[in-house]
mmCIF file with all atom_site columns, C-alpha atoms and ligand atoms in Angstrom:
data_model
loop_
_atom_site.group_PDB
_atom_site.id
_atom_site.type_symbol
_atom_site.label_atom_id
_atom_site.label_alt_id
_atom_site.label_comp_id
_atom_site.label_asym_id
_atom_site.label_entity_id
_atom_site.label_seq_id
_atom_site.pdbx_PDB_ins_code
_atom_site.Cartn_x
_atom_site.Cartn_y
_atom_site.Cartn_z
_atom_site.occupancy
_atom_site.B_iso_or_equiv
_atom_site.pdbx_formal_charge
_atom_site.auth_seq_id
_atom_site.auth_comp_id
_atom_site.auth_asym_id
_atom_site.auth_atom_id
_atom_site.pdbx_PDB_model_num
ATOM   1   C  CA  . UNK A 1 1   ? 17.106  -12.913 -19.587 1.00 42.00 ? 237 UNK A CA  1
ATOM   2   C  CA  . UNK A 1 2   ? 15.229  -14.587 -16.763 1.00 44.00 ? 238 UNK A CA  1
ATOM   3   C  CA  . UNK A 1 3   ? 13.794  -12.488 -13.904 1.00 49.00 ? 239 UNK A CA  1
ATOM   4   C  CA  . UNK A 1 4   ? 16.202  -13.380 -12.104 1.00 51.00 ? 240 UNK A CA  1
ATOM   5   C  CA  . UNK A 1 5   ? 18.639  -11.767 -13.251 1.00 53.00 ? 241 UNK A CA  1
ATOM   6   C  CA  . UNK A 1 6   ? 16.245  -8.281  -13.455 1.00 61.00 ? 242 UNK A CA  1
ATOM   7   C  CA  . UNK A 1 7   ? 17.464  -5.212  -11.446 1.00 70.00 ? 243 UNK A CA  1
ATOM   8   C  CA  . UNK A 1 8   ? 15.218  -2.441  -10.746 1.00 79.00 ? 244 UNK A CA  1
ATOM   9   C  CA  . UNK A 1 9   ? 17.290  1.497   -10.021 1.00 89.00 ? 245 UNK A CA  1
ATOM   10  C  CA  . UNK A 1 10  ? 17.452  2.529   -6.508  1.00 94.00 ? 246 UNK A CA  1
ATOM   11  C  CA  . UNK A 1 11  ? 15.703  5.311   -5.599  1.00 94.00 ? 247 UNK A CA  1
ATOM   12  C  CA  . UNK A 1 12  ? 18.236  8.294   -4.543  1.00 93.00 ? 248 UNK A CA  1
ATOM   13  C  CA  . UNK A 1 13  ? 15.273  10.338  -2.739  1.00 95.00 ? 249 UNK A CA  1
ATOM   14  C  CA  . UNK A 1 14  ? 12.776  8.762   -0.342  1.00 98.00 ? 250 UNK A CA  1
ATOM   15  C  CA  . UNK A 1 15  ? 10.078  11.851  0.222   1.00 98.00 ? 251 UNK A CA  1
ATOM   16  C  CA  . UNK A 1 16  ? 6.808   10.110  0.360   1.00 98.00 ? 252 UNK A CA  1
ATOM   17  C  CA  . UNK A 1 17  ? 4.989   6.674   1.391   1.00 98.00 ? 253 UNK A CA  1
ATOM   18  C  CA  . UNK A 1 18  ? 1.915   6.188   -0.933  1.00 97.00 ? 254 UNK A CA  1
ATOM   19  C  CA  . UNK A 1 19  ? -0.720  4.385   0.335   1.00 97.00 ? 255 UNK A CA  1
ATOM   20  C  CA  . UNK A 1 20  ? -2.849  1.777   -2.300  1.00 94.00 ? 256 UNK A CA  1
ATOM   21  C  CA  . UNK A 1 21  ? -5.726  -0.905  -1.533  1.00 93.00 ? 257 UNK A CA  1
ATOM   22  C  CA  . UNK A 1 22  ? -6.517  -4.151  -3.628  1.00 88.00 ? 258 UNK A CA  1
ATOM   23  C  CA  . UNK A 1 23  ? -9.483  -3.116  -4.627  1.00 86.00 ? 259 UNK A CA  1
ATOM   24  C  CA  . UNK A 1 24  ? -10.207 -6.742  -3.601  1.00 86.00 ? 260 UNK A CA  1
ATOM   25  C  CA  . UNK A 1 25  ? -13.255 -7.820  -1.312  1.00 88.00 ? 261 UNK A CA  1
ATOM   26  C  CA  . UNK A 1 26  ? -12.501 -9.082  2.364   1.00 88.00 ? 262 UNK A CA  1
ATOM   27  C  CA  . UNK A 1 27  ? -12.738 -12.587 2.050   1.00 87.00 ? 263 UNK A CA  1
ATOM   28  C  CA  . UNK A 1 28  ? -9.378  -13.477 0.009   1.00 81.00 ? 264 UNK A CA  1
ATOM   29  C  CA  . UNK A 1 29  ? -7.689  -15.129 2.502   1.00 78.00 ? 265 UNK A CA  1
ATOM   30  C  CA  . UNK A 1 30  ? -3.752  -13.672 3.731   1.00 77.00 ? 266 UNK A CA  1
ATOM   31  C  CA  . UNK A 1 31  ? -1.087  -15.788 1.508   1.00 81.00 ? 267 UNK A CA  1
ATOM   32  C  CA  . UNK A 1 32  ? -2.976  -15.642 -1.379  1.00 78.00 ? 268 UNK A CA  1
ATOM   33  C  CA  . UNK A 1 33  ? -3.277  -12.924 -2.961  1.00 74.00 ? 269 UNK A CA  1
ATOM   34  C  CA  . UNK A 1 34  ? 0.970   -12.087 -3.165  1.00 78.00 ? 270 UNK A CA  1
ATOM   35  C  CA  . UNK A 1 35  ? 1.702   -15.394 -4.587  1.00 79.00 ? 271 UNK A CA  1
ATOM   36  C  CA  . UNK A 1 36  ? -1.489  -14.316 -6.904  1.00 75.00 ? 272 UNK A CA  1
ATOM   37  C  CA  . UNK A 1 37  ? -0.838  -11.154 -7.850  1.00 74.00 ? 273 UNK A CA  1
ATOM   38  C  CA  . UNK A 1 38  ? 3.121   -12.356 -8.224  1.00 73.00 ? 274 UNK A CA  1
ATOM   39  C  CA  . UNK A 1 39  ? 1.860   -14.859 -10.387 1.00 73.00 ? 275 UNK A CA  1
ATOM   40  C  CA  . UNK A 1 40  ? 0.091   -12.144 -12.750 1.00 68.00 ? 276 UNK A CA  1
ATOM   41  C  CA  . UNK A 1 41  ? 3.051   -9.391  -11.934 1.00 65.00 ? 277 UNK A CA  1
ATOM   42  C  CA  . UNK A 1 42  ? 5.241   -12.590 -14.436 1.00 65.00 ? 278 UNK A CA  1
ATOM   43  C  CA  . UNK A 1 43  ? 2.493   -13.357 -16.516 1.00 65.00 ? 279 UNK A CA  1
ATOM   44  C  CA  . UNK A 1 44  ? 1.858   -9.682  -17.559 1.00 58.00 ? 280 UNK A CA  1
ATOM   45  C  CA  . UNK A 1 45  ? 6.042   -8.888  -18.035 1.00 54.00 ? 281 UNK A CA  1
ATOM   46  C  CA  . UNK A 1 46  ? 6.006   -9.030  -21.345 1.00 46.00 ? 282 UNK A CA  1
ATOM   47  C  CA  . UNK A 1 47  ? 2.885   -7.214  -21.724 1.00 52.00 ? 283 UNK A CA  1
ATOM   48  C  CA  . UNK A 1 48  ? 2.977   -4.388  -19.677 1.00 48.00 ? 284 UNK A CA  1
ATOM   49  C  CA  . UNK A 1 49  ? 7.103   -3.623  -19.181 1.00 49.00 ? 285 UNK A CA  1
ATOM   50  C  CA  . UNK A 1 50  ? 6.239   -4.612  -15.363 1.00 53.00 ? 286 UNK A CA  1
ATOM   51  C  CA  . UNK A 1 51  ? 8.673   -7.317  -14.030 1.00 56.00 ? 287 UNK A CA  1
ATOM   52  C  CA  . UNK A 1 52  ? 6.844   -7.647  -10.328 1.00 70.00 ? 288 UNK A CA  1
ATOM   53  C  CA  . UNK A 1 53  ? 4.659   -6.493  -7.880  1.00 83.00 ? 289 UNK A CA  1
ATOM   54  C  CA  . UNK A 1 54  ? 4.855   -2.517  -8.393  1.00 88.00 ? 290 UNK A CA  1
ATOM   55  C  CA  . UNK A 1 55  ? 4.159   -2.592  -4.157  1.00 92.00 ? 291 UNK A CA  1
ATOM   56  C  CA  . UNK A 1 56  ? 7.454   -2.094  -1.927  1.00 94.00 ? 292 UNK A CA  1
ATOM   57  C  CA  . UNK A 1 57  ? 4.571   -3.492  1.655   1.00 94.00 ? 293 UNK A CA  1
ATOM   58  C  CA  . UNK A 1 58  ? 0.968   -5.029  0.655   1.00 92.00 ? 294 UNK A CA  1
ATOM   59  C  CA  . UNK A 1 59  ? -0.811  -5.118  4.323   1.00 94.00 ? 295 UNK A CA  1
ATOM   60  C  CA  . UNK A 1 60  ? -2.862  -8.211  4.132   1.00 92.00 ? 296 UNK A CA  1
ATOM   61  C  CA  . UNK A 1 61  ? -5.880  -9.154  6.028   1.00 92.00 ? 297 UNK A CA  1
ATOM   62  C  CA  . UNK A 1 62  ? -4.372  -10.788 9.327   1.00 92.00 ? 298 UNK A CA  1
ATOM   63  C  CA  . UNK A 1 63  ? -1.705  -8.261  9.464   1.00 94.00 ? 299 UNK A CA  1
ATOM   64  C  CA  . UNK A 1 64  ? 0.948   -9.858  7.742   1.00 93.00 ? 300 UNK A CA  1
ATOM   65  C  CA  . UNK A 1 65  ? 3.250   -7.344  6.070   1.00 94.00 ? 301 UNK A CA  1
ATOM   66  C  CA  . UNK A 1 66  ? 4.045   -8.957  2.554   1.00 91.00 ? 302 UNK A CA  1
ATOM   67  C  CA  . UNK A 1 67  ? 7.336   -7.794  1.004   1.00 90.00 ? 303 UNK A CA  1
ATOM   68  C  CA  . UNK A 1 68  ? 7.210   -7.091  -2.766  1.00 88.00 ? 304 UNK A CA  1
ATOM   69  C  CA  . UNK A 1 69  ? 9.772   -5.080  -4.578  1.00 89.00 ? 305 UNK A CA  1
ATOM   70  C  CA  . UNK A 1 70  ? 13.171  -4.507  -2.735  1.00 92.00 ? 306 UNK A CA  1
ATOM   71  C  CA  . UNK A 1 71  ? 12.306  -1.237  0.060   1.00 95.00 ? 307 UNK A CA  1
ATOM   72  C  CA  . UNK A 1 72  ? 14.887  0.520   -1.834  1.00 95.00 ? 308 UNK A CA  1
ATOM   73  C  CA  . UNK A 1 73  ? 14.535  0.000   -5.474  1.00 94.00 ? 309 UNK A CA  1
ATOM   74  C  CA  . UNK A 1 74  ? 11.899  2.339   -7.520  1.00 94.00 ? 310 UNK A CA  1
ATOM   75  C  CA  . UNK A 1 75  ? 8.670   0.599   -7.495  1.00 93.00 ? 311 UNK A CA  1
ATOM   76  C  CA  . UNK A 1 76  ? 5.984   0.624   -10.060 1.00 90.00 ? 312 UNK A CA  1
ATOM   77  C  CA  . UNK A 1 77  ? 2.421   1.799   -7.774  1.00 91.00 ? 313 UNK A CA  1
ATOM   78  C  CA  . UNK A 1 78  ? 1.434   5.217   -8.817  1.00 92.00 ? 314 UNK A CA  1
ATOM   79  C  CA  . UNK A 1 79  ? 2.859   7.061   -12.485 1.00 90.00 ? 315 UNK A CA  1
ATOM   80  C  CA  . UNK A 1 80  ? 4.839   9.743   -12.081 1.00 93.00 ? 316 UNK A CA  1
ATOM   81  C  CA  . UNK A 1 81  ? 5.823   9.954   -8.849  1.00 95.00 ? 317 UNK A CA  1
ATOM   82  C  CA  . UNK A 1 82  ? 7.286   5.944   -7.946  1.00 95.00 ? 318 UNK A CA  1
ATOM   83  C  CA  . UNK A 1 83  ? 10.945  8.072   -7.967  1.00 96.00 ? 319 UNK A CA  1
ATOM   84  C  CA  . UNK A 1 84  ? 10.327  9.544   -4.574  1.00 97.00 ? 320 UNK A CA  1
ATOM   85  C  CA  . UNK A 1 85  ? 7.879   7.349   -2.458  1.00 98.00 ? 321 UNK A CA  1
ATOM   86  C  CA  . UNK A 1 86  ? 7.434   4.096   -1.381  1.00 98.00 ? 322 UNK A CA  1
ATOM   87  C  CA  . UNK A 1 87  ? 4.122   1.968   -2.221  1.00 96.00 ? 323 UNK A CA  1
ATOM   88  C  CA  . UNK A 1 88  ? 1.830   0.237   0.461   1.00 96.00 ? 324 UNK A CA  1
ATOM   89  C  CA  . UNK A 1 89  ? -0.887  -1.548  -0.406  1.00 94.00 ? 325 UNK A CA  1
ATOM   90  C  CA  . UNK A 1 90  ? -4.036  -2.536  1.793   1.00 94.00 ? 326 UNK A CA  1
ATOM   91  C  CA  . UNK A 1 91  ? -5.688  -5.562  1.310   1.00 92.00 ? 327 UNK A CA  1
ATOM   92  C  CA  . UNK A 1 92  ? -9.410  -5.001  0.831   1.00 91.00 ? 328 UNK A CA  1
ATOM   93  C  CA  . UNK A 1 93  ? -11.482 -2.398  0.140   1.00 93.00 ? 329 UNK A CA  1
ATOM   94  C  CA  . UNK A 1 94  ? -14.016 -3.422  -1.744  1.00 91.00 ? 330 UNK A CA  1
ATOM   95  C  CA  . UNK A 1 95  ? -17.877 -5.020  -1.009  1.00 90.00 ? 331 UNK A CA  1
ATOM   96  C  CA  . UNK A 1 96  ? -18.171 -6.320  -4.336  1.00 83.00 ? 332 UNK A CA  1
ATOM   97  C  CA  . UNK A 1 97  ? -17.152 -5.990  -7.889  1.00 74.00 ? 333 UNK A CA  1
ATOM   98  C  CA  . UNK A 1 98  ? -18.512 -2.678  -7.762  1.00 77.00 ? 334 UNK A CA  1
ATOM   99  C  CA  . UNK A 1 99  ? -18.625 -0.712  -4.611  1.00 89.00 ? 335 UNK A CA  1
ATOM   100 C  CA  . UNK A 1 100 ? -15.382 0.291   -2.526  1.00 93.00 ? 336 UNK A CA  1
ATOM   101 C  CA  . UNK A 1 101 ? -15.349 0.465   1.250   1.00 93.00 ? 337 UNK A CA  1
ATOM   102 C  CA  . UNK A 1 102 ? -13.860 0.995   3.977   1.00 95.00 ? 338 UNK A CA  1
ATOM   103 C  CA  . UNK A 1 103 ? -13.342 -2.300  5.374   1.00 95.00 ? 339 UNK A CA  1
ATOM   104 C  CA  . UNK A 1 104 ? -9.894  -3.079  6.559   1.00 96.00 ? 340 UNK A CA  1
ATOM   105 C  CA  . UNK A 1 105 ? -9.242  -5.198  10.042  1.00 96.00 ? 341 UNK A CA  1
ATOM   106 C  CA  . UNK A 1 106 ? -8.034  -3.580  13.011  1.00 96.00 ? 342 UNK A CA  1
ATOM   107 C  CA  . UNK A 1 107 ? -4.330  -5.782  12.270  1.00 96.00 ? 343 UNK A CA  1
ATOM   108 C  CA  . UNK A 1 108 ? -3.998  -4.450  9.311   1.00 97.00 ? 344 UNK A CA  1
ATOM   109 C  CA  . UNK A 1 109 ? -4.000  -0.428  10.852  1.00 97.00 ? 345 UNK A CA  1
ATOM   110 C  CA  . UNK A 1 110 ? -1.674  -1.325  13.484  1.00 97.00 ? 346 UNK A CA  1
ATOM   111 C  CA  . UNK A 1 111 ? 0.755   -3.700  10.611  1.00 98.00 ? 347 UNK A CA  1
ATOM   112 C  CA  . UNK A 1 112 ? 0.309   -0.245  8.811   1.00 98.00 ? 348 UNK A CA  1
ATOM   113 C  CA  . UNK A 1 113 ? 1.921   1.960   11.028  1.00 98.00 ? 349 UNK A CA  1
ATOM   114 C  CA  . UNK A 1 114 ? 4.187   0.073   12.239  1.00 98.00 ? 350 UNK A CA  1
ATOM   115 C  CA  . UNK A 1 115 ? 5.513   -0.822  9.058   1.00 98.00 ? 351 UNK A CA  1
ATOM   116 C  CA  . UNK A 1 116 ? 5.479   3.301   8.527   1.00 98.00 ? 352 UNK A CA  1
ATOM   117 C  CA  . UNK A 1 117 ? 7.113   4.001   12.032  1.00 98.00 ? 353 UNK A CA  1
ATOM   118 C  CA  . UNK A 1 118 ? 10.312  1.704   10.990  1.00 98.00 ? 354 UNK A CA  1
ATOM   119 C  CA  . UNK A 1 119 ? 10.808  3.539   7.171   1.00 98.00 ? 355 UNK A CA  1
ATOM   120 C  CA  . UNK A 1 120 ? 10.307  6.861   9.130   1.00 98.00 ? 356 UNK A CA  1
ATOM   121 C  CA  . UNK A 1 121 ? 13.332  5.503   11.761  1.00 97.00 ? 357 UNK A CA  1
ATOM   122 C  CA  . UNK A 1 122 ? 15.040  5.111   8.089   1.00 97.00 ? 358 UNK A CA  1
ATOM   123 C  CA  . UNK A 1 123 ? 13.923  7.367   6.225   1.00 97.00 ? 359 UNK A CA  1
ATOM   124 C  CA  . UNK A 1 124 ? 13.702  10.521  8.190   1.00 97.00 ? 360 UNK A CA  1
ATOM   125 C  CA  . UNK A 1 125 ? 10.309  12.068  8.249   1.00 96.00 ? 361 UNK A CA  1
ATOM   126 C  CA  . UNK A 1 126 ? 7.633   11.324  5.394   1.00 98.00 ? 362 UNK A CA  1
ATOM   127 C  CA  . UNK A 1 127 ? 4.349   12.474  4.081   1.00 98.00 ? 363 UNK A CA  1
ATOM   128 C  CA  . UNK A 1 128 ? 1.994   9.429   4.044   1.00 98.00 ? 364 UNK A CA  1
ATOM   129 C  CA  . UNK A 1 129 ? -0.540  10.165  0.764   1.00 98.00 ? 365 UNK A CA  1
ATOM   130 C  CA  . UNK A 1 130 ? -3.345  8.569   -0.342  1.00 97.00 ? 366 UNK A CA  1
ATOM   131 C  CA  . UNK A 1 131 ? -2.953  7.374   -3.894  1.00 94.00 ? 367 UNK A CA  1
ATOM   132 C  CA  . UNK A 1 132 ? -5.762  9.788   -5.063  1.00 94.00 ? 368 UNK A CA  1
ATOM   133 C  CA  . UNK A 1 133 ? -4.238  12.442  -3.186  1.00 94.00 ? 369 UNK A CA  1
ATOM   134 C  CA  . UNK A 1 134 ? -1.340  12.572  -6.093  1.00 94.00 ? 370 UNK A CA  1
ATOM   135 C  CA  . UNK A 1 135 ? -3.036  10.942  -8.626  1.00 88.00 ? 371 UNK A CA  1
ATOM   136 C  CA  . UNK A 1 136 ? -6.487  11.525  -10.117 1.00 76.00 ? 372 UNK A CA  1
ATOM   137 C  CA  . UNK A 1 137 ? -8.436  8.472   -11.708 1.00 67.00 ? 373 UNK A CA  1
ATOM   138 C  CA  . UNK A 1 138 ? -9.189  9.788   -15.456 1.00 67.00 ? 374 UNK A CA  1
ATOM   139 C  CA  . UNK A 1 139 ? -12.782 8.706   -14.449 1.00 69.00 ? 375 UNK A CA  1
ATOM   140 C  CA  . UNK A 1 140 ? -13.628 10.821  -11.901 1.00 71.00 ? 376 UNK A CA  1
ATOM   141 C  CA  . UNK A 1 141 ? -16.854 8.314   -10.909 1.00 73.00 ? 377 UNK A CA  1
ATOM   142 C  CA  . UNK A 1 142 ? -14.650 5.505   -9.823  1.00 79.00 ? 378 UNK A CA  1
ATOM   143 C  CA  . UNK A 1 143 ? -13.944 5.663   -5.436  1.00 85.00 ? 379 UNK A CA  1
ATOM   144 C  CA  . UNK A 1 144 ? -10.471 6.900   -4.114  1.00 90.00 ? 380 UNK A CA  1
ATOM   145 C  CA  . UNK A 1 145 ? -8.050  4.637   -3.691  1.00 92.00 ? 381 UNK A CA  1
ATOM   146 C  CA  . UNK A 1 146 ? -7.305  3.802   -0.387  1.00 95.00 ? 382 UNK A CA  1
ATOM   147 C  CA  . UNK A 1 147 ? -11.568 3.933   -0.033  1.00 95.00 ? 383 UNK A CA  1
ATOM   148 C  CA  . UNK A 1 148 ? -10.343 6.182   3.026   1.00 96.00 ? 384 UNK A CA  1
ATOM   149 C  CA  . UNK A 1 149 ? -10.769 9.615   4.647   1.00 96.00 ? 385 UNK A CA  1
ATOM   150 C  CA  . UNK A 1 150 ? -6.820  9.993   4.785   1.00 97.00 ? 386 UNK A CA  1
ATOM   151 C  CA  . UNK A 1 151 ? -6.813  13.070  7.389   1.00 98.00 ? 387 UNK A CA  1
ATOM   152 C  CA  . UNK A 1 152 ? -7.896  10.126  9.596   1.00 97.00 ? 388 UNK A CA  1
ATOM   153 C  CA  . UNK A 1 153 ? -5.583  7.955   8.599   1.00 98.00 ? 389 UNK A CA  1
ATOM   154 C  CA  . UNK A 1 154 ? -2.869  10.026  9.615   1.00 98.00 ? 390 UNK A CA  1
ATOM   155 C  CA  . UNK A 1 155 ? -4.652  12.163  13.010  1.00 97.00 ? 391 UNK A CA  1
ATOM   156 C  CA  . UNK A 1 156 ? -4.623  7.935   13.821  1.00 97.00 ? 392 UNK A CA  1
ATOM   157 C  CA  . UNK A 1 157 ? -0.688  6.800   13.095  1.00 98.00 ? 393 UNK A CA  1
ATOM   158 C  CA  . UNK A 1 158 ? 0.682   10.398  15.229  1.00 97.00 ? 394 UNK A CA  1
ATOM   159 C  CA  . UNK A 1 159 ? -1.998  8.999   17.847  1.00 96.00 ? 395 UNK A CA  1
ATOM   160 C  CA  . UNK A 1 160 ? 0.240   5.068   17.072  1.00 97.00 ? 396 UNK A CA  1
ATOM   161 C  CA  . UNK A 1 161 ? 3.235   6.779   16.730  1.00 97.00 ? 397 UNK A CA  1
ATOM   162 C  CA  . UNK A 1 162 ? 2.632   8.627   20.834  1.00 95.00 ? 398 UNK A CA  1
ATOM   163 C  CA  . UNK A 1 163 ? 1.024   5.632   21.575  1.00 95.00 ? 399 UNK A CA  1
ATOM   164 C  CA  . UNK A 1 164 ? 1.243   2.626   19.810  1.00 95.00 ? 400 UNK A CA  1
ATOM   165 C  CA  . UNK A 1 165 ? -1.709  1.936   19.615  1.00 94.00 ? 401 UNK A CA  1
ATOM   166 C  CA  . UNK A 1 166 ? -4.643  2.614   17.579  1.00 95.00 ? 402 UNK A CA  1
ATOM   167 C  CA  . UNK A 1 167 ? -7.158  4.978   18.465  1.00 91.00 ? 403 UNK A CA  1
ATOM   168 C  CA  . UNK A 1 168 ? -10.330 2.659   19.368  1.00 83.00 ? 404 UNK A CA  1
ATOM   169 C  CA  . UNK A 1 169 ? -7.810  -0.183  20.513  1.00 82.00 ? 405 UNK A CA  1
ATOM   170 C  CA  . UNK A 1 170 ? -9.104  0.255   24.555  1.00 64.00 ? 406 UNK A CA  1
ATOM   171 C  CA  . UNK A 1 171 ? -7.390  0.099   27.538  1.00 48.00 ? 407 UNK A CA  1
ATOM   172 C  CA  . UNK A 1 172 ? -5.640  -3.024  27.657  1.00 46.00 ? 408 UNK A CA  1
HETATM 173 ZN ZN1 . ZN  B 2 .   ? -4.161  2.594   -5.896  1.00 52.86 ? 712 ZN  B ZN1 1
#
């Protein structure tokens, strides 16, 4: 069977958005990450049973929103939590191989919040959670995914929902 014949199952319920980071350094250029993942996913398909990128949206460093899996199909991003959730991945989140850091760009946050607003328009209200809030790593020493304060993210989101701006976007 070729990959063009693969059909993922449709998701029956959509109640949550689960946010991830790509665990890569900020110097990754936009437009490079997603093709690399697609190649990796294709290569890994036989070994891991994965048929493609497991996230629905990938927010690149320049704020480009790249499409992964079809939004109505069941993702493969958070084991045990995929049946009712949409997975979004922010590219970045590391300063080097070892160290997590909240190094995301304002344009990534704007793109993320605009995407979340569009999804709420389509599916109704959705909880927005960080991967680590719903699933702990087995190794508790690993940093959170994404390495951000999710309460701050939710507060920023509610500001964005009312103003279509980030808190620190100034007056322009
Ligand atoms: Zn994650």
